[in-house]
mmCIF file of C-alpha atoms and ligand atoms in Angstrom:
data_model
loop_
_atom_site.group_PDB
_atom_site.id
_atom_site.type_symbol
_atom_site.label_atom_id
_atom_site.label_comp_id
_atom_site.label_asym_id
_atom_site.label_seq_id
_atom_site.Cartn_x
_atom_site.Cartn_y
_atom_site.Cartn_z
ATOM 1 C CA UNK A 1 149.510 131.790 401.038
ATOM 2 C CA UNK A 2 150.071 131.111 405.026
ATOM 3 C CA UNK A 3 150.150 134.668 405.730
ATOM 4 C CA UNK A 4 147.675 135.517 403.468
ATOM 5 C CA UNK A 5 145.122 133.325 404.709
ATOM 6 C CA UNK A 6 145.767 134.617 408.373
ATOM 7 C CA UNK A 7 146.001 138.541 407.821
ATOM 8 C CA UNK A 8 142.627 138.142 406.060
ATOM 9 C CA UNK A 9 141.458 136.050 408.752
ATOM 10 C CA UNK A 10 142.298 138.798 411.379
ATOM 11 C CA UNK A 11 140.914 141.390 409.073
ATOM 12 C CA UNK A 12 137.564 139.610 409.650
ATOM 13 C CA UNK A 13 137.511 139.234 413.085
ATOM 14 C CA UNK A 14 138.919 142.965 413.035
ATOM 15 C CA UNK A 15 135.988 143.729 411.380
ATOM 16 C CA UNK A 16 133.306 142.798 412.895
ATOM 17 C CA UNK A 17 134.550 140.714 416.572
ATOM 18 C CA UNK A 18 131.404 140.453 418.387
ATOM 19 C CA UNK A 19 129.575 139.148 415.440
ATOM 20 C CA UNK A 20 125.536 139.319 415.981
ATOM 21 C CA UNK A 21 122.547 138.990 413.143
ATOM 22 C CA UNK A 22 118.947 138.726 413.392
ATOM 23 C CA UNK A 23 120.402 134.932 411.987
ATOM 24 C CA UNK A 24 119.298 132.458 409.503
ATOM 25 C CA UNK A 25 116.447 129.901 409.298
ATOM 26 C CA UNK A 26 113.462 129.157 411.372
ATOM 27 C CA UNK A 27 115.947 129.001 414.746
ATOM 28 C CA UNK A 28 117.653 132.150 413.214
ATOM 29 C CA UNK A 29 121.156 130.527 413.711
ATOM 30 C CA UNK A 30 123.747 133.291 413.975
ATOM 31 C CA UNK A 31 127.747 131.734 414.105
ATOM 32 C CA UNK A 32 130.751 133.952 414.944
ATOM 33 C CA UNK A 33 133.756 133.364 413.948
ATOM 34 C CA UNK A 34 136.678 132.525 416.795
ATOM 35 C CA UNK A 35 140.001 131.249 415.925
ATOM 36 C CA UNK A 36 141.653 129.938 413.072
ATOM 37 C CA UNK A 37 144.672 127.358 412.615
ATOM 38 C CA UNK A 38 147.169 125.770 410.108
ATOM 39 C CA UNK A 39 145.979 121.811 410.275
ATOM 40 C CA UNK A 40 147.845 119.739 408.139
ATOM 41 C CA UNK A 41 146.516 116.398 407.586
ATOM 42 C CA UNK A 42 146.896 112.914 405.569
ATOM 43 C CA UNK A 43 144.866 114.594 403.185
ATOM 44 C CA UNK A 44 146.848 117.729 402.276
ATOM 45 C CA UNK A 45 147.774 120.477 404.478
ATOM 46 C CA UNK A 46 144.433 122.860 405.570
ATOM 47 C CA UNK A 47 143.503 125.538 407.916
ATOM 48 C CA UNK A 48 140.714 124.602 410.887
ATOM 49 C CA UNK A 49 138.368 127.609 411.452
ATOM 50 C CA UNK A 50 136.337 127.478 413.938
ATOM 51 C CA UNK A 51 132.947 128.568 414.670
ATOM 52 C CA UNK A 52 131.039 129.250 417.508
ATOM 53 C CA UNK A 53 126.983 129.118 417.171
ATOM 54 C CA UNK A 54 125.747 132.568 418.931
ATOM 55 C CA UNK A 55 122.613 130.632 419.921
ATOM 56 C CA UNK A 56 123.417 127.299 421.177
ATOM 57 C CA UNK A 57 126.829 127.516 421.792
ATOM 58 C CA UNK A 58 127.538 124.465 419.569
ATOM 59 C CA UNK A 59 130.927 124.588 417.891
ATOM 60 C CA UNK A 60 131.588 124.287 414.219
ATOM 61 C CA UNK A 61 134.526 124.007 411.663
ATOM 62 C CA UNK A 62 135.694 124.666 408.239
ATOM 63 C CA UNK A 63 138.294 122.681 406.759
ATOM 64 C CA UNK A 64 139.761 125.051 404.431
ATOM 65 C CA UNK A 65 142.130 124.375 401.750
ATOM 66 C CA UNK A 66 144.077 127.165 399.794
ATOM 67 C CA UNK A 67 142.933 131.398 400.168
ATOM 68 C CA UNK A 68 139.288 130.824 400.334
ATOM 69 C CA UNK A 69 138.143 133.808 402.570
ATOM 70 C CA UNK A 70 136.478 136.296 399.410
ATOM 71 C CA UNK A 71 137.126 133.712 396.916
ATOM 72 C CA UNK A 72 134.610 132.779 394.165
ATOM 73 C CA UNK A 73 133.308 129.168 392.803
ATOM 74 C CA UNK A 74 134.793 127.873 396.097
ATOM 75 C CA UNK A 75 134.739 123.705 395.992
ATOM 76 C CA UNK A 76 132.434 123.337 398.881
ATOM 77 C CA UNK A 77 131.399 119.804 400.811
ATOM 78 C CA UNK A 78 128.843 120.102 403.614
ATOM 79 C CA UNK A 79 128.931 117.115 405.764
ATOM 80 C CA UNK A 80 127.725 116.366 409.035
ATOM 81 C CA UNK A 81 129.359 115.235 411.908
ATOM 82 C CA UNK A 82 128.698 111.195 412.633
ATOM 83 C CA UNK A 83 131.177 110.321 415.643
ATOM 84 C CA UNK A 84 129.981 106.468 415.047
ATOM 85 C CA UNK A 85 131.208 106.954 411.627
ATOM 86 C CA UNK A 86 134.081 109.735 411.220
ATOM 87 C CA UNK A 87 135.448 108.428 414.332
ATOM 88 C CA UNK A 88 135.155 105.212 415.059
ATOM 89 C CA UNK A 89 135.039 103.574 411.486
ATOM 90 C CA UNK A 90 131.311 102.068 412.095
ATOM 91 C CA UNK A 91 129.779 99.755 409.168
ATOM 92 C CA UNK A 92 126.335 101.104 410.050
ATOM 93 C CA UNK A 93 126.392 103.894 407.975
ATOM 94 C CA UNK A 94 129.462 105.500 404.944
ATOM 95 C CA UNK A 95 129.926 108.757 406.622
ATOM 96 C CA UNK A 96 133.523 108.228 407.053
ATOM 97 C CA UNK A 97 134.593 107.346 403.607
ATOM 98 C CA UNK A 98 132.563 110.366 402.559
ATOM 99 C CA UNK A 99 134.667 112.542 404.576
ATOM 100 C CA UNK A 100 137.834 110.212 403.405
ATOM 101 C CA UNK A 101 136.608 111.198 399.926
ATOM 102 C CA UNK A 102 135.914 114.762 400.375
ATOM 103 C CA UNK A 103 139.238 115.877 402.032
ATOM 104 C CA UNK A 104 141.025 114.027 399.626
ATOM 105 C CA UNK A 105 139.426 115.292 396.564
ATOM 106 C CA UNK A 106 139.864 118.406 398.250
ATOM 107 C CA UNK A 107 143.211 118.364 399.670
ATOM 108 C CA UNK A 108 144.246 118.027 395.824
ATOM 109 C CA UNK A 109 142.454 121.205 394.576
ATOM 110 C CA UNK A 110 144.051 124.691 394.821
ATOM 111 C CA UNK A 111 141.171 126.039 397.034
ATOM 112 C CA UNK A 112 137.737 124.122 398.992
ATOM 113 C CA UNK A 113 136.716 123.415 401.789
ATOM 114 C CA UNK A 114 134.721 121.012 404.089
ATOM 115 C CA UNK A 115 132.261 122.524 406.471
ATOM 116 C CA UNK A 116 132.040 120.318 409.454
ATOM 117 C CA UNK A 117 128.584 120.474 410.740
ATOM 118 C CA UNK A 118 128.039 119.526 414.187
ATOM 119 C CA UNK A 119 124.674 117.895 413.685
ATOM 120 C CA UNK A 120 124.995 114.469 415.072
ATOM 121 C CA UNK A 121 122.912 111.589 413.632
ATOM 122 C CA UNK A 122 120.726 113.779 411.482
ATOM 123 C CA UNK A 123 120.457 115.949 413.765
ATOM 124 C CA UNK A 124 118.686 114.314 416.352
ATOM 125 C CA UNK A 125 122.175 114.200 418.943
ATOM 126 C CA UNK A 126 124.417 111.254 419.719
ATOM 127 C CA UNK A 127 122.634 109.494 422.557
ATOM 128 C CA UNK A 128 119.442 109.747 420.548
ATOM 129 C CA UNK A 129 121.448 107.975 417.597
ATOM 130 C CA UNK A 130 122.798 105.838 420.074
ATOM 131 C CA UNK A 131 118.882 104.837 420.864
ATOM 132 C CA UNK A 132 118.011 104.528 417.733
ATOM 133 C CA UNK A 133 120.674 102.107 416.619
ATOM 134 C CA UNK A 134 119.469 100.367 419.824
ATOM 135 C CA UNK A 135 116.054 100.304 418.400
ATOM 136 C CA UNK A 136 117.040 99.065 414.979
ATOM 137 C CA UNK A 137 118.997 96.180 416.885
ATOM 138 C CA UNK A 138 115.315 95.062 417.781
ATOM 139 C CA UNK A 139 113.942 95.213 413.795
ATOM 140 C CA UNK A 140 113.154 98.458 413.297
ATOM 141 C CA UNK A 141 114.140 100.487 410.445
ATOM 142 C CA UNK A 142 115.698 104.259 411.197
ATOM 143 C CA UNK A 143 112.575 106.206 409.928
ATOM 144 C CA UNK A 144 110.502 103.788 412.712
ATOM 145 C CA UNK A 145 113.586 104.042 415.276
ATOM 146 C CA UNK A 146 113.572 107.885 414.685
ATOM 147 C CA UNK A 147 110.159 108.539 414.497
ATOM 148 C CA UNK A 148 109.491 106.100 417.561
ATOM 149 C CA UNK A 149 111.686 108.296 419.663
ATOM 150 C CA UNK A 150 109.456 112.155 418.286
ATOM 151 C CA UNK A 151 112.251 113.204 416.068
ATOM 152 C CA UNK A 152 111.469 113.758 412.026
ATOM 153 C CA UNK A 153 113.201 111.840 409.245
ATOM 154 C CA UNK A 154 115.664 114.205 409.067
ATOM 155 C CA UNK A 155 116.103 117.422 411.409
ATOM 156 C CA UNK A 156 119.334 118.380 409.313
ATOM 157 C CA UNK A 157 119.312 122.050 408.200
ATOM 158 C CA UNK A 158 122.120 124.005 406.504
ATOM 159 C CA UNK A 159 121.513 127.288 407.936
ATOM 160 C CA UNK A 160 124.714 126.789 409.933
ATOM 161 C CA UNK A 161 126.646 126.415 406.791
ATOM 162 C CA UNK A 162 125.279 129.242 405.147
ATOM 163 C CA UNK A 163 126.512 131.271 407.742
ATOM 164 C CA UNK A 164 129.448 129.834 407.849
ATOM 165 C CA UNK A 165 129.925 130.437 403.821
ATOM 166 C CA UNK A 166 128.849 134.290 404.469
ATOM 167 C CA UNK A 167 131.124 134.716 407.064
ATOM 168 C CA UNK A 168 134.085 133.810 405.727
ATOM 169 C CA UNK A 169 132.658 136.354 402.578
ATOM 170 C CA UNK A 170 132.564 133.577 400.062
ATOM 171 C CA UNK A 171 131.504 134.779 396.604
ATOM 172 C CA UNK A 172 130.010 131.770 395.245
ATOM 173 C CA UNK A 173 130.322 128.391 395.560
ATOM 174 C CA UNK A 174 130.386 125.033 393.442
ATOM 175 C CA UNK A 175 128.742 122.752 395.797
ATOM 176 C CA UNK A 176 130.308 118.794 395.860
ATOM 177 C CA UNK A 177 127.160 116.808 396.374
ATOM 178 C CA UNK A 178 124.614 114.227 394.750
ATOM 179 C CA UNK A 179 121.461 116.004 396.135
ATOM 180 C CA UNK A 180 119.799 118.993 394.830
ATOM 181 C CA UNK A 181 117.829 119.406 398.267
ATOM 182 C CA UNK A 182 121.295 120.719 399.356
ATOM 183 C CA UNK A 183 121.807 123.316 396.769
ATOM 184 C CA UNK A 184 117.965 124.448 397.264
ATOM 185 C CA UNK A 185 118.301 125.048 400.924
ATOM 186 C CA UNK A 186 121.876 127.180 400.479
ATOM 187 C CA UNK A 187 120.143 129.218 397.746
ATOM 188 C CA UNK A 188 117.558 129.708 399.581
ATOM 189 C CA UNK A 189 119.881 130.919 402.640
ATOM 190 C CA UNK A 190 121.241 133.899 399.892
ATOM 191 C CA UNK A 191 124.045 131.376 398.704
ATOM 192 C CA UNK A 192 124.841 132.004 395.164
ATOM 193 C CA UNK A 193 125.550 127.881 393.582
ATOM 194 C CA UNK A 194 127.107 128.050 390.596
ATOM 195 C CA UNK A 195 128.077 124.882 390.006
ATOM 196 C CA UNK A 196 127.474 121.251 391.518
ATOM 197 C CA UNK A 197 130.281 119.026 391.598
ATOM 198 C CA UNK A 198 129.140 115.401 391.860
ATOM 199 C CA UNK A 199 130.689 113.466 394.594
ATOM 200 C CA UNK A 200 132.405 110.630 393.356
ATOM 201 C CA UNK A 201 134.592 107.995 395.711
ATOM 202 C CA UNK A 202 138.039 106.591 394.117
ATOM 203 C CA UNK A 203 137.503 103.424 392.445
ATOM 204 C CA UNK A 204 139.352 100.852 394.868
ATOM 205 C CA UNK A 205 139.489 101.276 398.341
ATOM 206 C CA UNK A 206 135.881 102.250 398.670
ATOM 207 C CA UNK A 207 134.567 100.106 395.957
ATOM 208 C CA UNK A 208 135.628 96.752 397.343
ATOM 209 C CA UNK A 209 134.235 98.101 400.983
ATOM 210 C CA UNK A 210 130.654 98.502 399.107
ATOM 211 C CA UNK A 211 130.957 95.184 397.390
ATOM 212 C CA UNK A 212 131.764 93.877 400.689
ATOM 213 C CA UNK A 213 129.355 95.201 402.246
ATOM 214 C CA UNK A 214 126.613 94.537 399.904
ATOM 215 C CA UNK A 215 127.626 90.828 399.714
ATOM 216 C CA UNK A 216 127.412 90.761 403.756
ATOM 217 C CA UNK A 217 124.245 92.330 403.780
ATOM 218 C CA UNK A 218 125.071 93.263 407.206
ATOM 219 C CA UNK A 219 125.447 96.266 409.406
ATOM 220 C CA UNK A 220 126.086 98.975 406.760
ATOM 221 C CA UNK A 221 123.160 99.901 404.548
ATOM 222 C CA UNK A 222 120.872 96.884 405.440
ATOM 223 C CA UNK A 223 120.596 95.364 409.017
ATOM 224 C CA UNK A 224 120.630 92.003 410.408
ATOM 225 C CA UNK A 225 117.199 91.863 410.011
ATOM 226 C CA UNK A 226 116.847 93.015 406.142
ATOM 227 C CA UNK A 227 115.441 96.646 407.369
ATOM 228 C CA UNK A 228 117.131 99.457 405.268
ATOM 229 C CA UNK A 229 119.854 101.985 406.884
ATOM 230 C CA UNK A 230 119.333 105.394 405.305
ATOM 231 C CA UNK A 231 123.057 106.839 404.732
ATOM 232 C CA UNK A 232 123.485 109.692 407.338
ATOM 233 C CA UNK A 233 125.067 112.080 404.873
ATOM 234 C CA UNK A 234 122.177 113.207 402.762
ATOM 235 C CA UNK A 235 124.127 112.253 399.590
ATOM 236 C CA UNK A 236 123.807 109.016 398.057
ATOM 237 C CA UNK A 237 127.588 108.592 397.490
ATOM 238 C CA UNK A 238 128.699 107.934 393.986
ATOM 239 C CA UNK A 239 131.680 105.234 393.336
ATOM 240 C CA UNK A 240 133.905 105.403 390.451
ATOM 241 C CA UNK A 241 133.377 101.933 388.345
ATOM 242 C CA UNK A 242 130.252 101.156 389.826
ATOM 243 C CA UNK A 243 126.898 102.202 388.109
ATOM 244 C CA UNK A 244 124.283 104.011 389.827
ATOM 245 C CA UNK A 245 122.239 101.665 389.783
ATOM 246 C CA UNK A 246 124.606 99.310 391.889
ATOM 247 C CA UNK A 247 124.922 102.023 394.583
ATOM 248 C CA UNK A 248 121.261 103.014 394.904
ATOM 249 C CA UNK A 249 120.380 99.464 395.106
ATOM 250 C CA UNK A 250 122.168 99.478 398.332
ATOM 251 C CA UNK A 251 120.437 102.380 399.935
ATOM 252 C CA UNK A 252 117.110 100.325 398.715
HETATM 253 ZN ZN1 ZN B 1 125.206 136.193 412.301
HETATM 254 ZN ZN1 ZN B 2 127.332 108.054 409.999
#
């Protein structure tokens, strides 16, 4: 499957190596792919393939798992990259046991893949997060914070990951995620969703971290001051054992 994954790989950047498009979206993003790697992890063993954005330069990755280049109903998780979060293990938002939850769900399956999008704190940067956590320390909530500081709600777009789905010549795709505004904007971008997988965290681990959480009623989805924390990943997560209900309440 090794070989496999890296002949077809090379075939691709045979193919086509200086990769240019008229692009995607209203910034007509246009990524190329570069270099591609074995990556084993805690989570199962992967391949890293990584992207470079033809118009900004900014780097991207797919966490692959399995022969996914051509494949069809490919498991698919967008999520985007939170440094606080992913990194660092910060309360102030769940990115990180999204990704926890992804790879592993993933790194179980006989193909999927994570795209790693590198569009920091919504997509307004990192020192802009940075600022607007800095803003929330002094009451407000991140819509004020972000809107205080010119950005939109939410500058995410998934034009990057469409690309990054056509690229690799993926057929179709069964997209893991609780929000339909995800599988709109990849249709739109000529992605062909047939399925939605709903993106559910193992019961333990993550359940007592919510419960925690919501019993602190600090730092992660409501502030020190009782202003709301909207999650960073677009998805409201879902938590096996725990109702809706009990989850949305959290983001309320
Ligand atoms: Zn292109
Ligand atoms: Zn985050």
């Amino acid at each position: 499957m090794t070989t496999t994954m890296h002949d077809k790989f090379d075939l691709l950047l045979e193919q086509d190596p200086d990769h240019h498009c008229p692009g995607l979206g209203k910034d007509n993003i246009c990524v190329r792919l570069v270099a591609m790697a074995e990556l084993p992890t805690r989570f199962g063993d992967f391949h890293i393939v990584a992207f470079e954005n033809n118009r900004d330069g900014k780097e991207h990755v797919a966490i692959t798992k399995g022969d996914v280049i051509g494949a069809s109903d490919v498991p698919v998780r967008l999520h985007s990259e939170c440094l606080t979060g992913d990194a660092i293990g910060s309360l102030r938002c769940d990115c990180r046991d999204q990704l926890e939850a992804s790879l592993k769900a993933i790194g179980q399956m006989e193909k999927g893949m994570v795209l790693y999008l590198r569009q920091e704190g919504r997509g307004i940067g990192l020192i802009n997060k940075v600022r607007a956590y800095s803003l929330q320390d002094d009451g407000l909530d991140t819509v004020e914070a972000n809107l205080a500081l010119g950005f939109r709600d939410d500058e995410r777009d998934y034009a990057v990951a469409a690309h990054m789905l056509m690229s690799l010549k993926i057929e179709s795709v069964q997209l893991m995620t609780n929000n339909p505004k995800k599988i709109n904007q990849l249709t739109q971008y000529g992605i062909n969703v047939t399925e939605r997988i709903p993106h559910i965290m193992p019961t333990n681990d993550y359940n007592r971290f919510y419960l925690e959480t919501k019993a602190n009623k600090s730092g992660h989805m409501i502030d020190f001051h009782g202003k709301e924390h909207l999650p960073e990943q677009s998805d409201l997560p879902i938590v096996a054992g725990m109702t809706r209900e009990q989850i949305g309440s959290m983001h309320e």
